[in-house]
XYZ file of C-alpha atoms in Angstrom:
356
model
C 0.000 0.000 0.000
C 1.347 3.421 -0.974
C 1.179 6.431 1.336
C 1.266 10.111 0.439
C 4.194 10.842 2.829
C 6.234 8.059 1.206
C 5.621 9.517 -2.249
C 6.369 13.049 -1.033
C 9.714 11.869 0.333
C 10.808 10.501 -3.043
C 13.056 12.649 -5.260
C 11.528 14.375 -8.256
C 13.312 12.084 -10.734
C 11.773 8.987 -9.146
C 8.275 10.492 -9.263
C 8.643 11.455 -12.925
C 9.915 7.966 -13.727
C 6.926 6.395 -11.954
C 4.536 8.689 -13.826
C 6.148 7.862 -17.182
C 5.948 4.125 -16.454
C 2.194 4.516 -16.017
C 1.787 6.473 -19.226
C 0.867 9.712 -17.482
C 1.160 12.933 -19.469
C 2.165 15.697 -17.102
C 2.584 19.390 -17.878
C 6.122 20.693 -17.305
C 7.377 22.602 -14.268
C 5.042 21.050 -11.701
C 5.817 21.754 -8.074
C 6.720 18.737 -5.953
C 3.324 18.650 -4.244
C 1.522 18.948 -7.580
C 3.536 16.048 -8.955
C 2.706 13.897 -5.931
C -0.974 14.901 -6.104
C -1.206 13.990 -9.790
C 0.403 10.610 -9.179
C -1.844 9.882 -6.191
C -4.967 10.788 -8.196
C -3.838 8.509 -11.041
C -3.196 5.596 -8.671
C -6.547 6.100 -6.912
C -8.412 6.238 -10.239
C -6.736 2.960 -11.199
C -8.137 1.331 -8.059
C -4.858 1.196 -6.148
C -4.925 1.917 -2.424
C -3.194 5.154 -1.426
C -3.398 6.467 2.134
C -2.987 9.959 3.515
C -1.107 10.215 6.805
C -0.478 13.564 8.441
C -1.702 16.284 10.785
C -5.226 17.634 10.518
C -5.376 21.354 9.812
C -8.859 22.594 10.720
C -10.524 25.421 8.828
C -12.954 27.883 10.431
C -15.779 26.413 8.327
C -15.446 23.041 10.092
C -13.692 20.942 7.455
C -9.972 20.327 7.239
C -6.997 19.016 5.291
C -4.283 16.477 6.045
C -1.006 18.416 6.036
C 2.514 17.005 5.831
C 5.355 17.938 8.163
C 7.733 17.291 5.245
C 6.035 20.208 3.466
C 6.228 22.415 6.587
C 2.443 22.047 6.947
C 2.020 24.185 3.834
C -0.971 23.776 1.526
C -0.050 21.415 -1.336
C -1.886 19.534 -4.081
C -1.154 16.280 -2.225
C -3.262 17.276 0.812
C -6.442 15.284 1.400
C -9.737 17.013 2.223
C -11.476 15.888 5.444
C -15.214 16.553 5.596
C -17.178 18.076 8.457
C -19.056 14.783 8.855
C -15.823 12.829 9.353
C -14.518 15.404 11.822
C -17.742 15.484 13.852
C -18.091 11.696 13.923
C -14.734 11.252 15.686
C -14.562 14.702 17.328
C -11.260 15.320 15.579
C -9.212 18.273 16.742
C -6.673 20.591 15.158
C -3.345 18.733 15.117
C -4.684 15.182 15.275
C -2.655 12.790 13.156
C -5.100 11.022 10.854
C -4.630 8.180 8.405
C -7.021 6.902 5.763
C -7.452 5.940 2.146
C -7.853 8.765 -0.350
C -9.753 9.106 -3.596
C -9.174 11.285 -6.644
C -11.125 14.542 -7.154
C -14.563 14.207 -8.784
C -16.349 16.708 -10.965
C -15.559 20.240 -9.829
C -13.527 19.085 -6.812
C -10.012 20.476 -6.693
C -8.351 18.266 -4.087
C -7.889 14.684 -3.020
C -10.417 13.525 -0.439
C -10.214 11.201 2.530
C -12.677 8.358 1.964
C -12.730 7.398 5.632
C -10.550 7.769 8.723
C -8.822 4.496 9.586
C -6.602 5.649 12.464
C -6.136 8.635 14.769
C -2.759 9.156 16.453
C -1.732 5.738 15.153
C -4.645 3.976 16.843
C -7.389 2.220 14.864
C -10.673 4.127 15.052
C -12.483 1.300 16.833
C -9.777 1.231 19.528
C -9.389 4.949 20.182
C -11.251 4.932 23.487
C -11.736 7.965 25.714
C -8.916 10.511 25.796
C -9.070 13.444 28.199
C -8.330 16.757 26.430
C -5.065 18.486 27.266
C -6.860 21.556 28.617
C -8.745 19.504 31.214
C -5.703 17.630 32.536
C -4.036 18.668 35.786
C -0.431 19.813 35.688
C 1.967 18.374 38.289
C 5.464 19.348 39.379
C 7.955 18.152 36.768
C 10.357 15.548 38.186
C 11.766 13.179 35.492
C 15.088 14.591 34.215
C 15.630 15.644 30.608
C 19.078 14.281 29.811
C 21.615 15.995 27.585
C 24.422 13.409 27.771
C 27.784 13.523 29.515
C 30.039 13.593 26.482
C 28.592 16.313 24.290
C 28.940 20.077 24.192
C 25.781 20.561 26.257
C 27.017 18.620 29.302
C 28.160 21.782 31.169
C 24.786 23.356 30.521
C 23.002 20.298 31.929
C 24.977 20.630 35.160
C 24.580 24.392 35.431
C 20.842 24.388 34.678
C 19.260 20.910 34.983
C 16.010 20.438 33.066
C 12.978 18.260 33.709
C 10.324 16.807 31.444
C 7.596 19.432 31.319
C 9.888 22.426 31.823
C 9.693 25.740 29.998
C 13.273 26.576 29.050
C 13.908 30.102 27.804
C 17.058 30.471 25.702
C 18.353 34.069 25.635
C 20.369 34.632 22.438
C 22.051 37.701 21.032
C 21.270 39.021 17.541
C 24.495 37.583 16.071
C 24.159 34.171 17.703
C 23.573 31.244 15.297
C 20.338 30.181 16.964
C 19.136 27.738 14.292
C 22.379 25.743 14.251
C 22.619 25.708 18.070
C 19.016 24.546 18.476
C 19.478 21.928 15.761
C 22.437 20.481 17.653
C 20.516 20.740 20.929
C 17.547 18.832 19.472
C 19.887 16.125 18.203
C 21.554 15.877 21.627
C 18.177 15.577 23.374
C 17.036 12.883 20.939
C 20.275 10.917 21.357
C 20.219 11.058 25.164
C 16.459 10.380 25.444
C 15.549 7.846 22.720
C 12.095 7.356 24.220
C 11.163 11.011 23.607
C 9.601 12.485 20.488
C 11.361 15.694 19.424
C 9.939 18.393 17.140
C 12.107 21.243 15.871
C 10.103 24.297 14.783
C 12.231 26.992 13.130
C 10.434 30.212 12.200
C 11.512 33.121 10.013
C 14.691 31.329 8.893
C 17.153 31.384 6.041
C 16.338 28.584 3.535
C 19.790 27.013 3.886
C 19.417 26.786 7.671
C 16.073 25.032 7.284
C 17.520 22.611 4.743
C 20.445 21.796 7.050
C 18.101 21.187 9.989
C 15.866 18.931 7.920
C 18.825 16.890 6.658
C 20.181 16.456 10.184
C 16.745 15.654 11.573
C 16.084 12.910 9.018
C 18.936 10.802 10.368
C 17.789 11.234 13.973
C 14.064 10.838 13.178
C 13.251 14.357 14.342
C 10.160 16.140 13.106
C 11.398 19.367 11.515
C 9.028 22.112 10.355
C 9.700 25.745 9.648
C 9.154 28.922 7.685
C 11.420 31.182 5.666
C 12.091 34.833 6.347
C 10.265 35.830 3.149
C 7.029 34.078 4.193
C 4.022 36.130 5.205
C 3.624 36.758 8.962
C 0.426 34.698 9.035
C 2.352 31.685 7.788
C 4.737 31.775 10.775
C 1.746 31.819 13.132
C -0.012 28.928 11.372
C 3.025 26.646 11.383
C 3.790 27.308 15.045
C 0.146 26.704 15.996
C -0.129 23.405 14.104
C 3.221 22.214 15.520
C 1.943 23.017 19.020
C -1.443 21.355 18.504
C 0.168 18.239 17.012
C 2.365 18.058 20.116
C -0.625 18.446 22.460
C -2.531 15.651 20.711
C 0.402 13.309 21.347
C 0.800 14.370 24.969
C -2.910 13.706 25.572
C -2.277 10.047 24.781
C 0.574 9.817 27.281
C 3.615 10.581 25.101
C 6.536 12.695 26.266
C 7.429 15.289 23.662
C 10.036 18.038 23.387
C 9.186 21.062 21.245
C 12.198 23.179 20.261
C 11.232 26.611 18.895
C 13.108 29.500 17.330
C 11.976 32.026 18.149
C 9.309 33.486 20.410
C 10.515 36.933 19.351
C 9.878 36.217 15.665
C 6.509 34.670 16.507
C 5.455 37.733 18.524
C 6.387 39.996 15.604
C 4.443 37.754 13.216
C 1.333 37.969 15.401
C 1.703 41.748 15.610
C 1.810 42.035 11.812
C -0.966 39.554 11.005
C -3.802 40.800 13.231
C -5.446 44.130 13.975
C -4.081 46.035 16.986
C -5.943 45.857 20.273
C -5.091 49.415 21.271
C -3.156 48.270 24.352
C 0.613 48.524 24.093
C 3.319 46.769 26.092
C 5.960 48.841 24.338
C 5.758 51.184 21.357
C 5.558 48.796 18.428
C 4.496 45.803 20.573
C 0.746 45.297 20.858
C -0.451 43.447 23.949
C -2.356 40.956 21.789
C 0.779 40.030 19.820
C 2.353 38.100 22.696
C -0.726 36.018 23.549
C -0.109 33.335 20.903
C 3.603 32.882 21.745
C 2.756 32.904 25.466
C 0.164 30.171 24.949
C 2.782 28.057 23.186
C 5.381 28.581 25.928
C 2.871 28.093 28.741
C 1.689 24.771 27.291
C 4.792 23.010 28.617
C 3.935 20.857 31.618
C 3.908 17.349 33.014
C 0.405 15.929 33.172
C -1.100 13.985 36.032
C -1.482 10.417 34.800
C 1.231 10.574 32.139
C 2.440 12.615 29.223
C 4.540 15.759 29.168
C 5.423 18.630 26.887
C 8.813 20.304 27.286
C 9.352 23.573 25.416
C 12.847 24.862 24.654
C 12.349 28.263 23.040
C 14.574 31.206 22.179
C 14.068 34.906 22.611
C 16.319 37.469 20.980
C 18.244 39.551 23.487
C 18.849 42.409 21.087
C 19.853 46.010 21.614
C 16.388 47.421 20.945
C 13.736 48.181 23.532
C 11.319 45.978 21.564
C 13.565 42.894 21.859
C 13.983 43.462 25.568
C 10.242 43.967 26.069
C 9.441 40.667 24.336
C 12.035 38.815 26.427
C 10.600 40.297 29.639
C 7.137 38.957 28.765
C 8.334 35.333 28.874
C 10.960 35.350 31.627
C 8.518 35.157 34.599
C 6.965 31.927 33.309
C 10.155 29.979 32.668
C 11.487 27.129 34.790
C 14.969 27.639 33.427
C 16.834 30.477 31.717
C 19.803 29.753 29.468
C 22.417 32.069 27.953
C 24.355 30.008 25.346
C 26.856 32.821 24.863
C 27.455 33.076 28.625
C 26.668 29.636 30.131
C 27.671 30.720 33.625
C 24.539 32.892 33.787
C 22.260 29.920 33.053
C 20.085 28.789 35.913
C 17.119 26.643 36.817
C 14.892 28.020 39.532
C 15.590 26.222 42.841
C 11.979 25.088 43.227
C 12.121 23.496 39.744
C 15.312 21.481 40.166
C 13.452 18.468 41.577
């Protein structure tokens, strides 16, 4: 059985070869997602089973689409439409990982469609059972340690500022600090020292080459890597961060321990400020009070849940020379369990009450 993520992961040459072998006539210069979508539609029309497998992105109208982390949750022609009826029947939520067989578009339809949902979060529909929502679960004091390893470059940091599963770790970085590379290496170190953990690296407002390097490194370590480029619209940064967060929460609800590594809360706050109307209340000239609510919700979601499951958030803020950078950093500092200065490790600390 073929899956959409498997096809999306194949190089362009392999997809074109597969299309040619089936006698498909494709227009030139198709984007990768369009090529995958055309091949999936052809296979489905021929009666072959093709399954969609990805995160559910919910629209305001009540329907949704299955997005791929490999495509940075962007809209592509290989996304499968999920109807309101399917969503209501299983009470699906934004970020749920859904799997099911797809069919080709019919008539005036423009996208692939999910015929039925076979599994949610990797569990067959008939075995899903009751799952308490994240928002209704009680948070407990984080105690299990988050290991960084004794032999890597982060060992001194682990001793100076020990972390726990469920912590909110605020990484203070200067404007010239290579945040993306440092966080990429940190995510790899966390994954290597804690093989039982799921690790997601969310890089926002990045240079394309930094994203490509993170994705290549993450593939070998089985990290989930999603991100946006600095030329993307502000709304796009907000959407990717939100879906990455919701996908993490859906896993934590089922008892998984997940680490979400984010760069940066500063970029996300700016994106929120530019993509929504001002509230009229200002934290700082140029920083609307509403702009920090989304990033704060992401950072505040880190916790260990009573009964199992935890979300640990390692997120950067830019400690720049401007009053705006400093104002954004001040908004998040009170809620952290640990503060880290990669450029001055001696300043790093975990609050005494959070050291376990």
